[in-house]
Short mmCIF file of C-alpha atoms in Angstrom, two decimals:
data_model
loop_
_atom_site.label_atom_id
_atom_site.label_comp_id
_atom_site.label_asym_id
_atom_site.label_seq_id
_atom_site.Cartn_x
_atom_site.Cartn_y
_atom_site.Cartn_z
CA MET H 24 0.06 0.05 0.11
CA SER H 25 1.70 3.49 -1.01
CA PHE H 26 1.65 6.25 1.32
CA PHE H 27 -1.16 8.09 -0.27
CA GLU H 28 -3.47 4.94 -0.08
CA LYS H 29 -2.64 4.85 3.36
CA MET H 30 -3.32 8.67 4.20
CA LYS H 31 -6.84 8.14 1.97
CA GLN H 32 -7.90 4.66 4.40
CA GLY H 33 -6.71 6.44 7.46
CA ALA H 34 -8.86 9.72 6.65
CA SER H 35 -11.84 7.33 5.53
CA ASP H 36 -11.69 5.20 8.89
CA ALA H 37 -11.66 8.82 10.74
CA ALA H 38 -14.57 9.90 8.72
CA LYS H 39 -16.55 6.72 9.64
CA LYS H 40 -15.31 7.02 13.41
CA ALA H 41 -16.83 10.79 13.31
CA GLN H 42 -20.04 9.45 11.90
CA GLN H 43 -20.40 6.76 14.44
CA THR H 44 -19.58 9.24 17.22
CA VAL H 45 -22.32 11.91 15.88
CA GLU H 46 -24.99 9.03 15.65
CA THR H 47 -24.16 7.47 19.01
CA THR H 48 -24.43 11.02 20.78
CA ARG H 49 -27.76 11.77 18.86
CA LEU H 50 -29.41 8.36 20.16
CA ARG H 51 -27.99 8.96 23.44
CA THR H 52 -29.79 12.41 23.06
CA GLN H 53 -33.04 10.35 22.68
CA ILE H 54 -32.55 8.35 25.52
CA SER H 55 -32.13 11.19 27.98
CA SER H 56 -35.17 12.58 26.66
CA LYS H 57 -36.96 9.62 27.49
CA GLU H 58 -35.34 8.85 30.58
CA ARG H 59 -36.84 12.78 31.60
CA GLU H 60 -40.27 11.75 30.43
CA ILE H 61 -40.34 8.61 32.70
CA GLU H 62 -38.89 11.00 35.73
CA LYS H 63 -42.06 13.40 34.90
CA ALA H 64 -44.01 10.22 35.09
CA PHE H 65 -43.17 9.07 38.16
CA LEU H 66 -43.68 12.75 39.51
CA LEU H 67 -47.28 12.50 38.31
CA ILE H 68 -48.05 9.06 39.71
CA GLY H 69 -47.11 10.44 42.95
CA GLU H 70 -49.17 13.28 42.60
CA CYS H 71 -52.03 10.92 42.12
CA VAL H 72 -51.30 8.64 45.00
CA PHE H 73 -51.08 11.74 47.04
CA GLN H 74 -54.17 13.39 46.11
CA ALA H 75 -56.10 10.08 46.29
CA HIS H 76 -54.86 9.60 50.03
CA GLY H 77 -56.07 12.84 50.64
CA SER H 78 -59.33 12.58 49.35
CA GLY H 79 -59.81 8.93 50.92
CA ASN H 80 -60.96 7.58 47.55
CA TRP H 81 -58.06 5.39 46.09
CA LYS H 82 -60.14 3.95 43.30
CA LYS H 83 -60.29 7.59 41.57
CA SER H 84 -56.41 7.65 40.89
CA GLU H 85 -56.29 3.83 39.96
CA ARG H 86 -57.04 4.62 36.21
CA GLU H 87 -54.23 7.69 35.77
CA VAL H 88 -51.52 5.61 37.63
CA VAL H 89 -52.31 2.46 35.28
CA ALA H 90 -51.92 4.85 32.23
CA TYR H 91 -48.76 6.43 33.69
CA CYS H 92 -47.55 2.89 34.06
CA GLU H 93 -48.04 2.16 30.60
CA HIS H 94 -46.71 5.24 29.42
CA ILE H 95 -43.37 4.46 31.50
CA ASN H 96 -43.42 0.92 29.97
CA GLN H 97 -43.80 2.25 26.47
CA LEU H 98 -40.58 4.66 27.35
CA ARG H 99 -38.37 1.87 28.50
CA GLN H 100 -38.97 -0.07 25.36
CA GLY H 101 -38.05 2.76 23.28
CA ILE H 102 -35.01 3.04 25.52
CA GLN H 103 -34.21 -0.53 24.80
CA ALA H 104 -34.77 -0.07 21.11
CA ILE H 105 -32.53 2.91 20.72
CA GLU H 106 -29.83 1.20 22.83
CA GLN H 107 -29.69 -1.46 20.06
CA LYS H 108 -29.58 1.02 17.51
CA ILE H 109 -26.20 2.26 19.58
CA LYS H 110 -24.98 -1.07 19.22
CA LEU H 111 -25.35 -1.62 15.50
CA ALA H 112 -23.87 1.99 14.92
CA LYS H 113 -20.88 0.75 17.02
CA ASN H 114 -20.66 -2.71 15.12
CA GLU H 115 -21.51 -4.36 18.63
CA LYS H 116 -23.84 -7.19 19.68
CA GLU H 117 -24.77 -8.43 22.85
CA CYS H 118 -24.52 -11.99 23.47
CA ARG H 119 -27.40 -13.73 25.60
CA CYS H 120 -25.00 -13.37 28.52
CA GLY H 121 -24.91 -9.77 28.81
CA LYS H 122 -21.40 -9.51 27.24
CA VAL H 123 -21.15 -6.89 24.32
CA VAL H 124 -18.64 -7.96 21.96
CA ALA H 125 -17.87 -6.86 18.18
CA ILE H 126 -20.47 -7.56 15.38
CA ASP H 127 -17.88 -10.07 13.44
CA VAL H 128 -17.39 -12.23 16.57
CA LYS H 129 -18.69 -15.69 15.98
CA PHE H 130 -18.60 -16.92 19.69
CA CYS H 131 -18.80 -14.97 22.97
CA PRO H 132 -15.65 -15.09 25.01
CA VAL H 133 -17.23 -15.61 28.17
CA CYS H 134 -19.95 -17.87 27.59
CA GLY H 135 -18.73 -19.72 24.44
CA PHE H 136 -22.35 -18.92 22.82
CA GLN H 137 -21.95 -19.32 18.60
CA PHE H 138 -23.51 -16.40 17.03
CA GLU H 139 -23.03 -17.08 13.67
CA ASP H 140 -26.03 -19.95 13.48
CA LEU H 141 -28.15 -17.67 15.43
CA GLN H 142 -27.75 -14.33 12.76
CA ARG H 143 -28.00 -16.77 10.00
CA ALA H 144 -31.51 -18.07 11.47
CA GLU H 145 -32.72 -14.43 11.97
CA GLU H 146 -31.83 -13.10 8.76
CA THR H 147 -33.67 -16.20 6.99
CA ASP H 148 -36.35 -16.50 9.10
CA GLU H 149 -35.99 -20.09 9.36
CA ALA H 150 -37.88 -22.55 11.50
CA ILE H 151 -36.28 -23.34 15.16
CA GLN H 152 -34.32 -25.91 14.66
CA VAL H 153 -32.29 -28.43 16.69
CA MET H 154 -28.21 -28.34 16.97
CA CYS H 155 -26.31 -31.63 17.20
CA ARG H 156 -24.25 -32.08 20.03
CA SER H 157 -21.47 -33.55 18.54
CA CYS H 158 -20.89 -31.30 15.19
CA ARG H 159 -22.75 -28.49 16.14
CA ASN H 160 -24.89 -28.90 12.82
CA TYR H 161 -28.55 -27.60 12.66
CA ASN H 162 -31.41 -30.17 12.08
CA GLU H 163 -35.03 -30.12 11.27
CA VAL H 164 -36.90 -30.34 14.34
CA GLY H 165 -37.91 -33.93 14.72
CA ALA H 166 -35.03 -35.30 13.14
CA LYS H 167 -33.45 -38.25 15.37
CA PHE H 168 -30.03 -38.21 13.34
CA CYS H 169 -27.91 -35.50 12.48
CA ALA H 170 -27.78 -35.11 8.83
CA HIS H 171 -24.28 -33.75 8.76
CA CYS H 172 -22.18 -36.54 11.14
CA GLY H 173 -24.97 -39.17 12.13
CA THR H 174 -25.09 -38.48 15.78
CA VAL H 175 -28.24 -39.36 17.45
CA ILE H 176 -29.99 -36.30 18.33
#
């Protein structure tokens, strides 16, 4: 690689990193906004409960409290979706054990979970399959023997 090609590649990498940082910051701002909405909803729940206590009629506040709780759940789900977008923007994914790893990692370094087969199944929306204990090949549900190595499933 020539000097100018290296410079060009370095500039391209820096531009990608800057774009990634801008996108991550934008998404984190959205999360902060949703967290402030959650705090407001908690305050409003407290006010509803206090007013119900003052009036002695707890049923009066129940409908409002339930509505605020549902709103909080929706906001939390939105935060989780944004956190997933941040991971994608940073080229990361989360293992089922909670470890965050690079998007191209095939096995989790903590628990050994194999990502490749899970991604392939998600991308193609295949039916649930059974994995062979011996060769880790996926087989159709109901198969008694592995189609790859012949081991009893």
